[in-house]
Amino acid sequence: MKTTDERIPKSDIELNRSDFVSDQMVKWCPGCGNHAILNSISQLFPRLGYKKENYVVVSGIGCSSRFPYYVSTYGFHGIHGRAAAIASGMKIANPSLSIWVNTGDGDSMAIGGNHFIHAIRRNIDMTIMLFNNQIYGLTKGQYSPTTPMGAITKTSPYGTLETPFNPAELVIGAQGTFFARTADNSPKDMSNILEEAALHRGTAVVELLQNCIIFADKTHAMVTGKEYREENQVFLKHGEPLLYGKDRNKGIRLNKLRLEAVEIGKNGITIDDILVHDQYEQDPIIQLMIAKMAPPHLPMAVGIIRAAKAPTFDRLVDEQIEAQKAKSPIKCVDDLLNSGDIIEIK
Amino acid sequence: MDKRVINLEQVVVKFAGDSGDGMQLTGTLFSEAAAKAGNDLATFPDYPAEIRAPQNTVAGVSGFQVHIGKNKIHTSGDHFDVLVAMNPASLKANLKWAKRGATIIVNEDAFEEKALEKAGYASNPLEDGSLDAYQVIKAPVSRLTKESLNDTDADTKTKDKSRNMFALGIILYLFNKGLESTFEYLDEKFGKNPKVAGYNKLVLEAGYSYAYHYEMIHSTIQVEPAKLAKGKYRNVIGNVATAWGFMAAAERSGRPLFLGSYPITPATDILIELSKHKSLGVKTFQAEDEIAGICSAIGASFTGSLAITTTSGPGLSLKSEAIGLAVITELPLVIVDVQRSGPSTGMPTKSEQSDLYQALFGRNGECPCIVIAASSPSDCFYAAYEAAKLSLEHMTPVLLLTDGYIGNGSQLFKIPSVKDLPSIQPPIATANDPNYKPYRRNPETLARQWALPGTPGLLHRIGGLEKEDVAGNVSTDGANHEKMVHLRDEKVQRVANYIPRQEVEGDPEGDILVVSWGGTYGAVHAAVNELRRQGKKAGHAHFKYIMPLPLNTAEILGNYKKIVVCELNNGQFVNYLRMTHPQFSYEQFNKVQGQPFLVEEIVTHLTDGE
């Protein structure tokens, strides 16, 4: 299923990390999870092997959206929430570009929600890196659409009253073809997952569980913290059973219409009872159930939840144009102007 | 039967019926036939916002006016000579626009009690003498349409729907026009369904022959072909001409054409037209909303396309923030606003010129844009071409204002050859240029260079945050910001060096200068001609370039004793002139009814009290 886009030209020289480091000072807070993500990307771009000048990084507004300034590629820092719409125009207009969208949970789940779901629905070939720290960082600590219900923030001094979005559910609900989840403190997994996202043809969304040390420190700690990780995370691998726990003796079983956590060896449970992950399955129903798993009753799934194959919008546009070019007698604007009912005065 | 032929220089015909009666199509087909016969023409479709308003009500009347002539036609006409009224409501809604002695063709069958009542008639106007001043042709259109299809297997619905063809047949006979162009149209439209084409032809011929045999029609009307310059012509609708102008600009500039748009009346036809031309490589993107429409276009522009977004008033409001982004990133982008009545949803199918302030000022920050306006349906082609050229060459957004009247209206269009249009040379940066900087400028135009992703050696990052002059790094330095504000403004002001001088039609100096802009050209032009016929020394300055104004604007304004600015709003252009040229005093004539100017109301206003 992994294919590079042959429309994007490959680099004829070997590139390395330093080729993608920009000369701009990185102005994120010390200890911000964004640094690790930036590092991951500057290592991944040379590995993907496209020409340096064919990468375009696009963003909206927010801390994470300063990303384009910090990578040495073509970059576009847009306006609040609109990165996916800007990126859509870029890829449709010029499919020879590798398009990367940086966005935060406030940026793309709130003000940009509409563009986010429609880019996904169309399956435009781009990778969306969703920095989810469950807070508005750059505007200094207001709750976002992913902030847990009841959280105390600047704009919810008595606790939020809103049900948060689960980004995975939103993406799969919008008929997304690729969704993965990873954390800013797992650099190796993150790097591999972003690579798979880049090789997926269509809109690939990677939710990056990112820590904002100033306004929402440790918001993901129950899942990503070192002391909780083994018990509260299940790392997905295609074709392998959903196992977790320090001794890898815990697993996820599909019991009737629900997922449940079980222990191998207890109550007659064997490895054969454990659900085997299929990221390529077209029907998203089980992937959706996996996406919704969360502590305390279930571990949270990280890794690639869904990677289904589907035609991309940008390629369909190109194919339609080629078909019409082959078929139509109108080859230039003069042909068009002179077609139909013409009166000639001699 | 030989009938007298009356030769007329010009005639106005109005088709009116229920929305759903096919009056827009009938009007279009009549104008096509007139164009084919070499008449100059202008059309005006005027229809309700509802798709199928309640039958037989005045609110549901859909109209299409056609003005044809042997001389240059400038407007769709104030009053009609001939009315086709398919029901009592359409007679009721239109009779006030009839010329003295006008010919009124009614579908007699529709004048039954219930319909009369719904239209608000206390008695039947066909019988109570209220139409005595007109020549009324009472044709049983519904009955004869059915009868003409009796020998076919057409169903009742088809029989009902074909009534408009019967009316068209009568009109084509009345105007000595052949049936050929309509036959051709029907063959093309129903190519896959020749049976239906056949029904329509039968009804059309039935209408034609009814008129031929009908004794009440003593004469037919002949409008000689217009004396047009040599060349090829066609009838063109404004919105279609806009689309073609952009395609021509894309071809001439070598830039791929990208349209990101969201459907909105009355702008949607530009999107519809462009989406037909995939064979020319046009990429159209029907976005999820107005904001995505413009943002996708900005993305396409960044990557090297001639990028367009089209909308109407309320949609332009939604695009404001993104226009600011295009201004600060200094990317080419054309924003078309086909104006309609506002504010808010206003009157979607009615025309107005009230978005000028929004085009000039409707954004946060110091945010200058080039603003130009098309003056007629065929001028939409050139205005679109010019908007694209200015945007690409000066690296800044252009707002192109048209309106519902000229966007939906049609006119004879002399077909140009793309190679004869002015060249378009966008400042594309060359690969590996060691001197490339994102905000280094052409010293003449102040345009920055366009460095396209995929080009080696030009990597850069732009965006909505203020950038340091030349270098393009994010900067919050106050002095730099002020400098950038001035540079962006000066860049737009300098466009004045690249646009034509303002022309005046009529007397170059004298008593009165009538000023107009946009889609009112035809009406104001005709009104000024009338003033001059009455012996006034009058000039007409019609502005196509609004921001910046032509360099000689002050010179022209100073040549007359009185300046009157006519516009379909509360006085937006006149106030703009008061701001830019405060040394003159201005009078204004405004109309805000969702309807175009009548020539006579401008004349009356200008001569009032004299």
CSV table of N, CA and C in Angstrom, one decimal, chain A residues 90-170:
chain,number,residue,atom,x,y,z
A,90,MET,N,-3.3,24.3,-3.3
A,90,MET,CA,-1.9,24.1,-3.7
A,90,MET,C,-1.8,22.7,-4.4
A,91,LYS,N,-2.4,21.7,-3.8
A,91,LYS,CA,-2.2,20.3,-4.3
A,91,LYS,C,-3.0,20.1,-5.6
A,92,ILE,N,-4.2,20.7,-5.7
A,92,ILE,CA,-5.0,20.5,-6.9
A,92,ILE,C,-4.3,21.3,-8.0
A,93,ALA,N,-3.8,22.5,-7.7
A,93,ALA,CA,-3.2,23.3,-8.8
A,93,ALA,C,-1.9,22.7,-9.2
A,94,ASN,N,-1.1,22.2,-8.3
A,94,ASN,CA,0.2,21.7,-8.7
A,94,ASN,C,0.5,20.3,-7.9
A,95,PRO,N,0.1,19.2,-8.6
A,95,PRO,CA,0.2,17.9,-7.9
A,95,PRO,C,1.7,17.4,-7.8
A,96,SER,N,2.6,18.2,-8.3
A,96,SER,CA,4.0,17.8,-8.2
A,96,SER,C,4.6,18.2,-6.8
A,97,LEU,N,3.8,18.7,-5.9
A,97,LEU,CA,4.3,19.2,-4.6
A,97,LEU,C,3.9,18.2,-3.5
A,98,SER,N,4.8,18.0,-2.6
A,98,SER,CA,4.5,17.2,-1.4
A,98,SER,C,4.0,18.2,-0.3
A,99,ILE,N,2.7,18.1,0.0
A,99,ILE,CA,2.1,19.1,0.9
A,99,ILE,C,1.9,18.6,2.3
A,100,TRP,N,2.4,19.5,3.2
A,100,TRP,CA,2.3,19.2,4.7
A,100,TRP,C,1.6,20.3,5.4
A,101,VAL,N,0.6,19.9,6.1
A,101,VAL,CA,-0.2,20.9,6.9
A,101,VAL,C,0.1,20.8,8.3
A,102,ASN,N,0.4,21.9,9.0
A,102,ASN,CA,0.6,21.9,10.4
A,102,ASN,C,-0.6,22.6,11.0
A,103,THR,N,-1.2,22.0,12.0
A,103,THR,CA,-2.3,22.7,12.6
A,103,THR,C,-2.5,22.2,14.0
A,104,GLY,N,-3.1,23.1,14.8
A,104,GLY,CA,-3.4,22.7,16.2
A,104,GLY,C,-4.8,22.3,16.4
A,105,ASP,N,-5.2,21.8,17.6
A,105,ASP,CA,-6.6,21.4,17.9
A,105,ASP,C,-7.5,22.6,17.8
A,106,GLY,N,-7.0,23.8,18.3
A,106,GLY,CA,-7.9,25.0,18.2
A,106,GLY,C,-8.1,25.4,16.7
A,107,ASP,N,-7.0,25.4,16.0
A,107,ASP,CA,-7.0,25.8,14.6
A,107,ASP,C,-7.9,25.0,13.7
A,108,SER,N,-7.8,23.7,13.7
A,108,SER,CA,-8.5,22.9,12.8
A,108,SER,C,-9.7,22.2,13.3
A,109,MET,N,-9.9,22.1,14.6
A,109,MET,CA,-11.1,21.5,15.2
A,109,MET,C,-12.2,22.5,15.4
A,110,ALA,N,-11.8,23.8,15.6
A,110,ALA,CA,-12.8,24.8,15.9
A,110,ALA,C,-13.0,25.7,14.6
A,111,ILE,N,-12.2,26.8,14.5
A,111,ILE,CA,-12.4,27.7,13.4
A,111,ILE,C,-12.3,27.1,12.1
A,112,GLY,N,-11.4,26.1,12.0
A,112,GLY,CA,-11.2,25.4,10.7
A,112,GLY,C,-11.9,24.1,10.5
A,113,GLY,N,-12.8,23.8,11.4
A,113,GLY,CA,-13.5,22.5,11.3
A,113,GLY,C,-14.0,22.1,10.0
A,114,ASN,N,-14.7,23.1,9.4
A,114,ASN,CA,-15.3,22.9,8.1
A,114,ASN,C,-14.3,22.5,7.0
A,115,HIS,N,-13.2,23.2,6.9
A,115,HIS,CA,-12.2,22.9,5.9
A,115,HIS,C,-11.5,21.6,6.2
A,116,PHE,N,-11.3,21.3,7.5
A,116,PHE,CA,-10.7,20.1,7.9
A,116,PHE,C,-11.5,18.9,7.4
A,117,ILE,N,-12.8,18.9,7.7
A,117,ILE,CA,-13.5,17.7,7.3
A,117,ILE,C,-13.7,17.6,5.8
A,118,HIS,N,-13.8,18.7,5.1
A,118,HIS,CA,-14.0,18.6,3.7
A,118,HIS,C,-12.7,18.2,2.9
A,119,ALA,N,-11.6,18.6,3.4
A,119,ALA,CA,-10.3,18.2,2.8
A,119,ALA,C,-10.3,16.7,2.9
A,120,ILE,N,-10.6,16.2,4.1
A,120,ILE,CA,-10.6,14.7,4.3
A,120,ILE,C,-11.6,14.0,3.5
A,121,ARG,N,-12.8,14.5,3.4
A,121,ARG,CA,-13.8,13.9,2.6
A,121,ARG,C,-13.4,13.8,1.1
A,122,ARG,N,-12.7,14.8,0.6
A,122,ARG,CA,-12.3,14.8,-0.8
A,122,ARG,C,-11.1,13.9,-1.0
A,123,ASN,N,-10.4,13.6,0.1
A,123,ASN,CA,-9.2,12.8,0.0
A,123,ASN,C,-8.1,13.4,-0.9
A,124,ILE,N,-7.8,14.7,-0.6
A,124,ILE,CA,-6.8,15.4,-1.3
A,124,ILE,C,-5.4,14.9,-0.7
A,125,ASP,N,-4.5,14.7,-1.6
A,125,ASP,CA,-3.2,14.1,-1.2
A,125,ASP,C,-2.4,15.1,-0.4
A,126,MET,N,-2.4,15.0,0.9
A,126,MET,CA,-1.6,15.8,1.8
A,126,MET,C,-1.5,15.1,3.2
A,127,THR,N,-0.5,15.6,3.9
A,127,THR,CA,-0.4,15.0,5.3
A,127,THR,C,-0.7,16.2,6.3
A,128,ILE,N,-1.7,15.9,7.1
A,128,ILE,CA,-2.1,16.9,8.1
A,128,ILE,C,-1.5,16.5,9.5
A,129,MET,N,-0.6,17.3,10.0
A,129,MET,CA,-0.1,17.0,11.3
A,129,MET,C,-0.9,17.8,12.3
A,130,LEU,N,-1.7,17.1,13.1
A,130,LEU,CA,-2.6,17.7,14.1
A,130,LEU,C,-2.0,17.7,15.4
A,131,PHE,N,-1.4,18.9,15.8
A,131,PHE,CA,-0.8,19.0,17.1
A,131,PHE,C,-1.9,19.2,18.2
A,132,ASN,N,-2.1,18.1,18.9
A,132,ASN,CA,-3.3,18.2,19.9
A,132,ASN,C,-2.7,18.3,21.3
A,133,ASN,N,-2.8,19.6,21.9
A,133,ASN,CA,-2.4,19.7,23.3
A,133,ASN,C,-3.6,20.1,24.1
A,134,GLN,N,-4.8,20.0,23.5
A,134,GLN,CA,-6.1,20.2,24.2
A,134,GLN,C,-6.2,21.6,24.9
A,135,ILE,N,-5.6,22.6,24.2
A,135,ILE,CA,-5.7,23.9,24.8
A,135,ILE,C,-5.3,24.9,23.7
A,136,TYR,N,-5.8,26.2,23.9
A,136,TYR,CA,-5.3,27.2,23.0
A,136,TYR,C,-4.0,27.8,23.6
A,137,GLY,N,-2.9,27.6,22.9
A,137,GLY,CA,-1.6,28.0,23.5
A,137,GLY,C,-1.3,29.4,23.2
A,138,LEU,N,-1.3,29.8,21.9
A,138,LEU,CA,-0.8,31.1,21.5
A,138,LEU,C,-1.7,32.2,22.0
A,139,THR,N,-3.0,31.9,22.2
A,139,THR,CA,-3.9,32.9,22.8
A,139,THR,C,-4.0,32.8,24.3
A,140,LYS,N,-3.1,31.9,24.8
A,140,LYS,CA,-2.8,31.8,26.3
A,140,LYS,C,-3.9,31.2,27.1
A,141,GLY,N,-4.2,29.9,26.8
A,141,GLY,CA,-4.8,29.1,27.8
A,141,GLY,C,-6.4,29.0,27.8
A,142,GLN,N,-7.0,29.2,26.7
A,142,GLN,CA,-8.5,29.0,26.7
A,142,GLN,C,-8.8,27.6,26.3
A,143,TYR,N,-9.9,27.0,26.6
A,143,TYR,CA,-10.2,25.7,26.3
A,143,TYR,C,-10.4,25.5,24.8
A,144,SER,N,-10.1,24.3,24.2
A,144,SER,CA,-10.3,24.1,22.8
A,144,SER,C,-11.3,23.0,22.6
A,145,PRO,N,-11.7,22.6,21.4
A,145,PRO,CA,-12.7,21.6,21.2
A,145,PRO,C,-12.2,20.2,21.6
A,146,THR,N,-10.9,20.0,22.0
A,146,THR,CA,-10.5,18.7,22.5
A,146,THR,C,-10.2,18.7,24.0
A,147,THR,N,-10.4,19.8,24.6
A,147,THR,CA,-10.2,19.9,26.1
A,147,THR,C,-11.2,19.0,26.8
A,148,PRO,N,-10.8,18.2,27.7
A,148,PRO,CA,-11.7,17.3,28.4
A,148,PRO,C,-12.8,18.0,29.1
A,149,MET,N,-14.0,17.5,29.1
A,149,MET,CA,-15.1,18.1,29.8
A,149,MET,C,-14.8,18.3,31.3
A,150,GLY,N,-15.1,19.5,31.8
A,150,GLY,CA,-14.8,19.8,33.2
A,150,GLY,C,-13.5,20.5,33.4
A,151,ALA,N,-12.6,20.5,32.4
A,151,ALA,CA,-11.3,21.1,32.6
A,151,ALA,C,-11.4,22.6,33.0
A,152,ILE,N,-10.6,23.0,34.0
A,152,ILE,CA,-10.5,24.4,34.4
A,152,ILE,C,-9.5,25.1,33.5
A,153,THR,N,-9.9,26.1,32.7
A,153,THR,CA,-9.0,26.9,31.9
A,153,THR,C,-9.4,28.3,32.1
A,154,LYS,N,-8.7,29.2,31.4
A,154,LYS,CA,-8.9,30.6,31.5
A,154,LYS,C,-10.4,31.0,31.2
A,155,THR,N,-11.0,30.3,30.2
A,155,THR,CA,-12.3,30.7,29.9
A,155,THR,C,-13.3,29.7,30.4
A,156,SER,N,-12.9,28.8,31.3
A,156,SER,CA,-13.8,27.8,31.9
A,156,SER,C,-13.4,27.7,33.4
A,157,PRO,N,-13.4,28.8,34.1
A,157,PRO,CA,-12.9,28.8,35.5
A,157,PRO,C,-13.7,27.8,36.4
A,158,TYR,N,-14.9,27.5,36.0
A,158,TYR,CA,-15.7,26.5,36.8
A,158,TYR,C,-15.7,25.1,36.1
A,159,GLY,N,-14.9,24.9,35.1
A,159,GLY,CA,-14.9,23.7,34.3
A,159,GLY,C,-15.7,23.8,33.0
A,160,THR,N,-15.2,23.2,32.0
A,160,THR,CA,-15.8,23.3,30.7
A,160,THR,C,-17.1,22.5,30.7
A,161,LEU,N,-18.1,22.9,29.9
A,161,LEU,CA,-19.4,22.2,29.8
A,161,LEU,C,-19.5,21.5,28.5
A,162,GLU,N,-18.4,21.4,27.7
A,162,GLU,CA,-18.5,20.9,26.4
A,162,GLU,C,-18.0,19.5,26.2
A,163,THR,N,-18.6,18.7,25.4
A,163,THR,CA,-18.1,17.4,25.1
A,163,THR,C,-17.0,17.6,24.0
A,164,PRO,N,-15.8,17.1,24.3
A,164,PRO,CA,-14.7,17.3,23.4
A,164,PRO,C,-14.8,16.4,22.1
A,165,PHE,N,-14.2,16.9,21.1
A,165,PHE,CA,-14.0,16.0,19.9
A,165,PHE,C,-13.0,15.0,20.1
A,166,ASN,N,-13.2,13.8,19.6
A,166,ASN,CA,-12.1,12.9,19.5
A,166,ASN,C,-11.6,13.0,18.0
A,167,PRO,N,-10.5,13.5,17.7
A,167,PRO,CA,-10.1,13.8,16.3
A,167,PRO,C,-10.2,12.6,15.4
A,168,ALA,N,-9.9,11.4,15.9
A,168,ALA,CA,-10.0,10.2,15.1
A,168,ALA,C,-11.4,9.9,14.7
A,169,GLU,N,-12.3,10.2,15.6
A,169,GLU,CA,-13.8,9.9,15.3
A,169,GLU,C,-14.2,10.9,14.2
A,170,LEU,N,-13.7,12.1,14.3
A,170,LEU,CA,-14.1,13.2,13.3
A,170,LEU,C,-13.5,12.8,11.9
